[in-house]
PDB file of C-alpha atoms in Angstrom:
ATOM      1  CA  MET O   1      74.689  88.703  79.590  1.00  0.00           C
ATOM      2  CA  ARG O   2      75.893  85.136  80.330  1.00  0.00           C
ATOM      3  CA  ALA O   3      79.011  84.899  82.286  1.00  0.00           C
ATOM      4  CA  TRP O   4      81.969  83.692  80.938  1.00  0.00           C
ATOM      5  CA  PRO O   5      83.969  80.951  83.069  1.00  0.00           C
ATOM      6  CA  ALA O   6      87.734  81.528  81.997  1.00  0.00           C
ATOM      7  CA  PRO O   7      88.967  78.808  79.138  1.00  0.00           C
ATOM      8  CA  ALA O   8      91.317  76.347  80.034  1.00  0.00           C
ATOM      9  CA  PRO O   9      94.567  77.548  78.920  1.00  0.00           C
ATOM     10  CA  ALA O  10      95.588  76.508  75.445  1.00  0.00           C
ATOM     11  CA  PRO O  11      97.106  72.649  75.374  1.00  0.00           C
ATOM     12  CA  SER O  12     100.959  71.960  75.864  1.00  0.00           C
ATOM     13  CA  GLY O  13     102.477  72.592  71.882  1.00  0.00           C
ATOM     14  CA  ALA O  14      99.617  73.789  70.503  1.00  0.00           C
ATOM     15  CA  PRO O  15     100.225  76.647  67.617  1.00  0.00           C
ATOM     16  CA  THR O  16     100.089  80.154  69.218  1.00  0.00           C
ATOM     17  CA  TYR O  17      99.310  83.864  67.305  1.00  0.00           C
ATOM     18  CA  THR O  18     102.425  86.341  67.342  1.00  0.00           C
ATOM     19  CA  ARG O  19     101.522  89.379  65.371  1.00  0.00           C
ATOM     20  CA  PRO O  20     103.504  89.624  62.337  1.00  0.00           C
ATOM     21  CA  GLU O  21     106.226  92.814  61.910  1.00  0.00           C
ATOM     22  CA  LEU O  22     104.743  96.416  60.855  1.00  0.00           C
ATOM     23  CA  SER O  23     105.805  98.650  58.950  1.00  0.00           C
ATOM     24  CA  ALA O  24     107.920 101.302  60.738  1.00  0.00           C
ATOM     25  CA  ALA O  25     108.002 103.701  58.274  1.00  0.00           C
ATOM     26  CA  GLU O  26     107.391 107.383  58.723  1.00  0.00           C
ATOM     27  CA  TYR O  27     104.852 109.789  57.130  1.00  0.00           C
ATOM     28  CA  CYS O  28     105.347 113.867  56.621  1.00  0.00           C
ATOM     29  CA  GLY O  29     102.679 116.846  56.600  1.00  0.00           C
ATOM     30  CA  ASP O  30     102.942 119.183  53.888  1.00  0.00           C
ATOM     31  CA  ASP O  31     105.741 121.140  55.746  1.00  0.00           C
ATOM     32  CA  GLY O  32     108.048 118.161  55.378  1.00  0.00           C
ATOM     33  CA  GLN O  33     107.825 117.461  59.387  1.00  0.00           C
ATOM     34  CA  ARG O  34     107.098 114.171  60.289  1.00  0.00           C
ATOM     35  CA  ILE O  35     103.752 113.094  61.591  1.00  0.00           C
ATOM     36  CA  PRO O  36     103.905 111.479  65.037  1.00  0.00           C
ATOM     37  CA  TYR O  37     101.076 109.157  64.649  1.00  0.00           C
ATOM     38  CA  GLY O  38      99.041 108.327  67.722  1.00  0.00           C
ATOM     39  CA  GLU O  39     100.160 110.954  69.394  1.00  0.00           C
ATOM     40  CA  ARG O  40      99.154 113.938  67.294  1.00  0.00           C
ATOM     41  CA  TRP O  41      97.150 115.864  69.859  1.00  0.00           C
ATOM     42  CA  GLY O  42      98.860 115.203  73.134  1.00  0.00           C
ATOM     43  CA  ALA O  43      96.220 116.011  75.981  1.00  0.00           C
ATOM     44  CA  GLY O  44      95.024 119.037  73.470  1.00  0.00           C
ATOM     45  CA  SER O  45      91.627 118.569  71.279  1.00  0.00           C
ATOM     46  CA  PRO O  46      92.046 117.715  68.041  1.00  0.00           C
ATOM     47  CA  ASP O  47      92.030 120.210  64.503  1.00  0.00           C
ATOM     48  CA  PRO O  48      88.984 121.025  63.539  1.00  0.00           C
ATOM     49  CA  ASP O  49      89.833 120.651  60.129  1.00  0.00           C
ATOM     50  CA  SER O  50      91.368 117.184  60.947  1.00  0.00           C
ATOM     51  CA  TYR O  51      87.989 115.552  61.343  1.00  0.00           C
ATOM     52  CA  SER O  52      87.817 115.426  57.575  1.00  0.00           C
ATOM     53  CA  THR O  53      91.054 114.882  56.494  1.00  0.00           C
ATOM     54  CA  VAL O  54      93.011 111.642  55.657  1.00  0.00           C
ATOM     55  CA  SER O  55      95.772 111.963  55.427  1.00  0.00           C
ATOM     56  CA  HIS O  56      98.307 108.386  54.704  1.00  0.00           C
ATOM     57  CA  PRO O  57      95.730 105.892  54.852  1.00  0.00           C
ATOM     58  CA  GLU O  58      98.809 103.538  52.984  1.00  0.00           C
ATOM     59  CA  ARG O  59      99.915 103.169  57.059  1.00  0.00           C
ATOM     60  CA  PHE O  60      97.027 100.795  57.560  1.00  0.00           C
ATOM     61  CA  ALA O  61      98.378  98.106  54.671  1.00  0.00           C
ATOM     62  CA  GLY O  62      99.959  96.638  58.050  1.00  0.00           C
ATOM     63  CA  LEU O  63      96.190  95.837  59.076  1.00  0.00           C
ATOM     64  CA  HIS O  64      96.022  93.487  55.988  1.00  0.00           C
ATOM     65  CA  THR O  65      99.303  91.266  57.215  1.00  0.00           C
ATOM     66  CA  VAL O  66      97.800  91.092  60.882  1.00  0.00           C
ATOM     67  CA  ALA O  67      94.454  89.539  59.620  1.00  0.00           C
ATOM     68  CA  GLU O  68      96.178  87.224  57.597  1.00  0.00           C
ATOM     69  CA  ALA O  69      98.112  85.895  60.382  1.00  0.00           C
ATOM     70  CA  LEU O  70      95.606  86.027  62.408  1.00  0.00           C
ATOM     71  CA  ILE O  71      93.866  83.589  60.062  1.00  0.00           C
ATOM     72  CA  ASP O  72      96.437  81.195  59.424  1.00  0.00           C
ATOM     73  CA  HIS O  73      96.646  81.164  63.291  1.00  0.00           C
ATOM     74  CA  LEU O  74      93.183  80.340  62.906  1.00  0.00           C
ATOM     75  CA  GLU O  75      93.928  77.620  60.980  1.00  0.00           C
ATOM     76  CA  ARG O  76      96.496  76.890  62.836  1.00  0.00           C
ATOM     77  CA  ALA O  77      95.092  75.915  65.894  1.00  0.00           C
ATOM     78  CA  PHE O  78      91.081  74.980  65.802  1.00  0.00           C
ATOM     79  CA  ALA O  79      88.635  72.562  64.010  1.00  0.00           C
ATOM     80  CA  VAL O  80      87.756  74.994  60.851  1.00  0.00           C
ATOM     81  CA  THR O  81      87.065  75.735  57.475  1.00  0.00           C
ATOM     82  CA  VAL O  82      88.411  78.613  55.712  1.00  0.00           C
ATOM     83  CA  ARG O  83      86.656  79.287  52.597  1.00  0.00           C
ATOM     84  CA  ARG O  84      88.152  82.477  50.617  1.00  0.00           C
ATOM     85  CA  GLU O  85      86.138  85.118  48.213  1.00  0.00           C
ATOM     86  CA  GLN O  86      86.720  87.038  45.596  1.00  0.00           C
ATOM     87  CA  PRO O  87      83.494  89.500  44.518  1.00  0.00           C
ATOM     88  CA  GLY O  88      81.227  89.037  41.831  1.00  0.00           C
ATOM     89  CA  PRO O  89      80.598  90.865  39.142  1.00  0.00           C
ATOM     90  CA  ASP O  90      78.578  93.673  40.903  1.00  0.00           C
ATOM     91  CA  GLY O  91      80.989  93.370  43.807  1.00  0.00           C
ATOM     92  CA  GLY O  92      78.660  91.777  46.309  1.00  0.00           C
ATOM     93  CA  PHE O  93      79.427  88.028  48.286  1.00  0.00           C
ATOM     94  CA  ASP O  94      77.523  85.493  48.853  1.00  0.00           C
ATOM     95  CA  PRO O  95      76.072  85.536  51.107  1.00  0.00           C
ATOM     96  CA  PRO O  96      75.961  89.083  51.171  1.00  0.00           C
ATOM     97  CA  LEU O  97      77.881  90.789  53.762  1.00  0.00           C
ATOM     98  CA  LEU O  98      75.822  92.108  57.018  1.00  0.00           C
ATOM     99  CA  HIS O  99      76.296  95.897  55.855  1.00  0.00           C
ATOM    100  CA  PRO O 100      78.243  96.314  51.922  1.00  0.00           C
ATOM    101  CA  GLN O 101      81.402  98.049  52.219  1.00  0.00           C
ATOM    102  CA  ASP O 102      82.715 100.219  48.908  1.00  0.00           C
ATOM    103  CA  GLY O 103      86.403  98.231  47.919  1.00  0.00           C
ATOM    104  CA  VAL O 104      86.226  94.630  49.509  1.00  0.00           C
ATOM    105  CA  THR O 105      89.022  93.151  47.421  1.00  0.00           C
ATOM    106  CA  ALA O 106      87.929  90.200  49.387  1.00  0.00           C
ATOM    107  CA  LEU O 107      86.594  87.827  51.688  1.00  0.00           C
ATOM    108  CA  VAL O 108      87.897  85.110  53.633  1.00  0.00           C
ATOM    109  CA  ARG O 109      85.121  83.292  55.930  1.00  0.00           C
ATOM    110  CA  VAL O 110      86.468  81.129  58.763  1.00  0.00           C
ATOM    111  CA  ILE O 111      83.357  78.393  59.891  1.00  0.00           C
ATOM    112  CA  PRO O 112      84.506  76.225  63.348  1.00  0.00           C
ATOM    113  CA  GLU O 113      83.349  72.957  62.843  1.00  0.00           C
ATOM    114  CA  HIS O 114      80.592  73.207  65.916  1.00  0.00           C
ATOM    115  CA  PRO O 115      77.322  75.214  65.566  1.00  0.00           C
ATOM    116  CA  ASP O 116      77.333  76.481  68.692  1.00  0.00           C
ATOM    117  CA  ALA O 117      80.733  78.530  67.956  1.00  0.00           C
ATOM    118  CA  ALA O 118      80.846  82.129  66.427  1.00  0.00           C
ATOM    119  CA  PRO O 119      81.915  82.637  62.903  1.00  0.00           C
ATOM    120  CA  LEU O 120      84.566  85.219  61.407  1.00  0.00           C
ATOM    121  CA  SER O 121      84.303  86.781  58.056  1.00  0.00           C
ATOM    122  CA  PHE O 122      87.045  88.867  57.072  1.00  0.00           C
ATOM    123  CA  ALA O 123      86.512  91.641  55.026  1.00  0.00           C
ATOM    124  CA  PHE O 124      89.573  93.937  52.956  1.00  0.00           C
ATOM    125  CA  THR O 125      89.349  96.633  51.974  1.00  0.00           C
ATOM    126  CA  ASN O 126      91.327  98.840  49.583  1.00  0.00           C
ATOM    127  CA  PHE O 127      91.216 102.010  51.677  1.00  0.00           C
ATOM    128  CA  PRO O 128      93.980  99.591  53.517  1.00  0.00           C
ATOM    129  CA  GLY O 129      91.331  98.759  55.332  1.00  0.00           C
ATOM    130  CA  VAL O 130      89.252  95.681  57.527  1.00  0.00           C
ATOM    131  CA  PHE O 131      85.678  94.093  58.871  1.00  0.00           C
ATOM    132  CA  VAL O 132      85.613  91.980  61.185  1.00  0.00           C
ATOM    133  CA  GLU O 133      82.206  90.092  60.935  1.00  0.00           C
ATOM    134  CA  ALA O 134      81.683  88.091  64.070  1.00  0.00           C
ATOM    135  CA  GLY O 135      79.120  85.782  64.929  1.00  0.00           C
ATOM    136  CA  LEU O 136      75.436  86.772  63.028  1.00  0.00           C
ATOM    137  CA  LEU O 137      74.649  90.256  63.724  1.00  0.00           C
ATOM    138  CA  HIS O 138      77.723  92.720  64.369  1.00  0.00           C
ATOM    139  CA  THR O 139      80.346  93.971  61.802  1.00  0.00           C
ATOM    140  CA  PHE O 140      83.430  95.710  63.702  1.00  0.00           C
ATOM    141  CA  PRO O 141      85.923  98.017  61.114  1.00  0.00           C
ATOM    142  CA  TYR O 142      89.384  98.434  61.756  1.00  0.00           C
ATOM    143  CA  PRO O 143      90.592 101.883  61.871  1.00  0.00           C
ATOM    144  CA  ILE O 144      87.469 102.217  63.490  1.00  0.00           C
ATOM    145  CA  CYS O 145      87.090 105.331  61.394  1.00  0.00           C
ATOM    146  CA  GLY O 146      90.599 106.958  59.838  1.00  0.00           C
ATOM    147  CA  CYS O 147      90.256 110.135  60.178  1.00  0.00           C
ATOM    148  CA  ASP O 148      93.179 112.385  61.420  1.00  0.00           C
ATOM    149  CA  ALA O 149      91.889 113.104  64.174  1.00  0.00           C
ATOM    150  CA  CYS O 150      90.953 110.125  65.386  1.00  0.00           C
ATOM    151  CA  ASP O 151      94.699 109.411  64.871  1.00  0.00           C
ATOM    152  CA  GLU O 152      94.839 106.119  65.191  1.00  0.00           C
ATOM    153  CA  THR O 153      97.839 103.565  64.388  1.00  0.00           C
ATOM    154  CA  ALA O 154      98.249 100.272  62.706  1.00  0.00           C
ATOM    155  CA  GLU O 155      99.598  99.712  66.385  1.00  0.00           C
ATOM    156  CA  ASN O 156      96.347  99.934  68.305  1.00  0.00           C
ATOM    157  CA  GLN O 157      94.330  99.124  66.142  1.00  0.00           C
ATOM    158  CA  ALA O 158      95.793  95.712  65.115  1.00  0.00           C
ATOM    159  CA  ALA O 159      95.877  94.968  69.145  1.00  0.00           C
ATOM    160  CA  GLU O 160      91.910  95.529  68.385  1.00  0.00           C
ATOM    161  CA  VAL O 161      91.122  93.179  65.619  1.00  0.00           C
ATOM    162  CA  GLU O 162      93.427  90.034  67.184  1.00  0.00           C
ATOM    163  CA  GLU O 163      91.745  91.148  70.761  1.00  0.00           C
ATOM    164  CA  LEU O 164      88.758  90.416  68.787  1.00  0.00           C
ATOM    165  CA  VAL O 165      89.444  87.527  66.923  1.00  0.00           C
ATOM    166  CA  LEU O 166      91.407  85.784  69.673  1.00  0.00           C
ATOM    167  CA  GLY O 167      88.747  86.757  71.755  1.00  0.00           C
ATOM    168  CA  VAL O 168      85.237  85.129  69.502  1.00  0.00           C
ATOM    169  CA  ALA O 169      87.816  81.849  69.152  1.00  0.00           C
ATOM    170  CA  GLY O 170      88.715  81.509  73.236  1.00  0.00           C
ATOM    171  CA  GLY O 171      84.294  81.632  74.072  1.00  0.00           C
ATOM    172  CA  GLY O 172      84.344  85.700  75.364  1.00  0.00           C
ATOM    173  CA  TYR O 173      82.419  86.532  72.553  1.00  0.00           C
ATOM    174  CA  ALA O 174      77.838  86.909  73.051  1.00  0.00           C
ATOM    175  CA  GLU O 175      75.643  88.331  71.096  1.00  0.00           C
ATOM    176  CA  GLU O 176      72.063  88.901  71.856  1.00  0.00           C
ATOM    177  CA  PHE O 177      68.487  89.822  69.723  1.00  0.00           C
ATOM    178  CA  PRO O 178      65.671  90.935  69.561  1.00  0.00           C
ATOM    179  CA  LEU O 179      66.240  93.169  72.969  1.00  0.00           C
ATOM    180  CA  GLY O 180      63.310  95.269  73.964  1.00  0.00           C
ATOM    181  CA  SER O 181      60.718  96.477  71.847  1.00  0.00           C
ATOM    182  CA  ALA O 182      62.826  98.500  69.245  1.00  0.00           C
ATOM    183  CA  GLY O 183      64.072  94.779  68.630  1.00  0.00           C
ATOM    184  CA  GLU O 184      67.393  95.991  69.221  1.00  0.00           C
ATOM    185  CA  THR O 185      71.149  94.356  68.872  1.00  0.00           C
ATOM    186  CA  LEU O 186      73.740  93.599  71.609  1.00  0.00           C
ATOM    187  CA  TYR O 187      77.289  92.225  72.207  1.00  0.00           C
ATOM    188  CA  SER O 188      79.844  91.545  74.859  1.00  0.00           C
ATOM    189  CA  LEU O 189      83.788  90.889  74.602  1.00  0.00           C
ATOM    190  CA  VAL O 190      85.753  89.345  77.480  1.00  0.00           C
ATOM    191  CA  SER O 191      89.091  88.904  76.093  1.00  0.00           C
ATOM    192  CA  PHE O 192      91.983  86.267  77.932  1.00  0.00           C
ATOM    193  CA  ASP O 193      95.378  85.809  77.469  1.00  0.00           C
ATOM    194  CA  GLU O 194      96.948  82.447  76.671  1.00  0.00           C
ATOM    195  CA  GLY O 195      96.626  81.303  79.968  1.00  0.00           C
ATOM    196  CA  GLY O 196      93.088  82.614  80.850  1.00  0.00           C
ATOM    197  CA  THR O 197      93.485  84.711  83.151  1.00  0.00           C
ATOM    198  CA  GLN O 198      90.660  88.040  82.101  1.00  0.00           C
ATOM    199  CA  THR O 199      92.383  90.772  80.163  1.00  0.00           C
ATOM    200  CA  GLY O 200      89.289  92.946  79.573  1.00  0.00           C
ATOM    201  CA  TRP O 201      85.269  93.429  78.842  1.00  0.00           C
ATOM    202  CA  ARG O 202      83.397  95.902  76.384  1.00  0.00           C
ATOM    203  CA  SER O 203      79.963  95.969  75.178  1.00  0.00           C
ATOM    204  CA  GLY O 204      77.934  97.418  72.467  1.00  0.00           C
ATOM    205  CA  ASN O 205      74.403  98.001  71.170  1.00  0.00           C
ATOM    206  CA  GLY O 206      73.612  98.397  68.224  1.00  0.00           C
ATOM    207  CA  GLY O 207      70.706  99.947  68.066  1.00  0.00           C
ATOM    208  CA  ALA O 208      67.466  98.282  65.555  1.00  0.00           C
ATOM    209  CA  PRO O 209      69.573  96.823  62.698  1.00  0.00           C
ATOM    210  CA  THR O 210      67.511  98.306  60.025  1.00  0.00           C
ATOM    211  CA  THR O 211      69.479  97.886  56.937  1.00  0.00           C
ATOM    212  CA  ILE O 212      70.142  93.703  57.311  1.00  0.00           C
ATOM    213  CA  PRO O 213      67.016  92.298  55.328  1.00  0.00           C
ATOM    214  CA  GLU O 214      64.040  90.605  58.077  1.00  0.00           C
ATOM    215  CA  GLU O 215      64.953  86.974  57.081  1.00  0.00           C
ATOM    216  CA  ARG O 216      68.337  86.660  57.787  1.00  0.00           C
ATOM    217  CA  LEU O 217      67.800  88.412  60.771  1.00  0.00           C
ATOM    218  CA  ASP O 218      64.595  85.716  61.333  1.00  0.00           C
ATOM    219  CA  ALA O 219      67.398  83.509  60.780  1.00  0.00           C
ATOM    220  CA  ALA O 220      70.170  84.723  63.529  1.00  0.00           C
ATOM    221  CA  ALA O 221      67.477  85.456  66.431  1.00  0.00           C
ATOM    222  CA  ALA O 222      66.182  81.824  65.921  1.00  0.00           C
ATOM    223  CA  THR O 223      69.934  80.286  66.043  1.00  0.00           C
ATOM    224  CA  LEU O 224      70.823  82.808  68.811  1.00  0.00           C
ATOM    225  CA  ALA O 225      68.085  81.696  71.386  1.00  0.00           C
ATOM    226  CA  ALA O 226      68.722  77.880  69.973  1.00  0.00           C
ATOM    227  CA  LEU O 227      72.386  78.159  71.623  1.00  0.00           C
ATOM    228  CA  PRO O 228      72.456  76.549  74.870  1.00  0.00           C
ATOM    229  CA  ARG O 229      74.709  78.128  76.679  1.00  0.00           C
ATOM    230  CA  GLY O 230      75.548  81.521  74.114  1.00  0.00           C
ATOM    231  CA  TRP O 231      78.294  80.831  71.586  1.00  0.00           C
ATOM    232  CA  GLN O 232      81.454  78.394  73.591  1.00  0.00           C
ATOM    233  CA  ALA O 233      84.730  78.033  72.311  1.00  0.00           C
ATOM    234  CA  TRP O 234      85.660  77.438  69.506  1.00  0.00           C
ATOM    235  CA  PRO O 235      87.151  73.453  69.479  1.00  0.00           C
ATOM    236  CA  ARG O 236      90.485  73.210  68.470  1.00  0.00           C
ATOM    237  CA  ARG O 237      92.357  71.038  66.076  1.00  0.00           C
ATOM    238  CA  GLY O 238      93.556  67.229  67.367  1.00  0.00           C
TER     239      GLY O 238
END
C-alpha cells in the first residue's frame, strides 16, 4: 500500500460538512421498556437469539438523511458530476451495482472530474440503509449488519459512512487488485480532520471477488495499474 501525505487543509471559505440532526426517537420492546440501542449488552455477551432478530430497523432511517447531506456537500465542495438513477423494470441499474442488493430504491453516483479520483455511489435501500461503493471494487454497507446483537445505532453508523466518504474525497483511500495467486482485493482508508491531521486508519481484505464479472475485474485491474500515485484527492470547485 502507498503512503498518504496529509492533504492540504480546505481553502478558506470552502464549504464544510455538518451532520444533519438525527431523530432522537425512543424505541420500546414487547415489555414496553425503552431499548437502549448502542449500549444494550454492556460488558456482557448478546442474547443468542438477538443474532437472528432485527427490531425497529426504522431507527436507521437517518442514514438516508446523512447520505443526502454528504452528497450535497460533495456537489458543493468538489468538481463532480452527480447522477441520480431509479431502478429499471428488473430492479437493476446500468451499469449494475458491484453486488446487487434487494430493496434498492434509488442510486446516486458521484463522479469526480479528475480520472485519478475514486468515484462514489450511494445505493439507498428500504431496510432502511445505504450501500456505498467506493472506487472500483469495494462495497460498504450501512448499517454493517442491523441485527440486535450488533446493537448499531444511526449515530455510530453515520460516523462510519462520513469517515469513508470524506476520506475518499480527501485522497485517503486506496485499492489494490489483483493480489496473490488468488487475485484478492484490498482496500485502505486513512481519515483526516479538516485541518489535515490524521484521525484514523483501517484496511480490509475482500478475498477473491468471485461474484463480479470477469470483464469488470479486468477493467478495474487495468485502471488501478494505470494510476501513477493511486487514488488522489478530489479536485475542489473554483
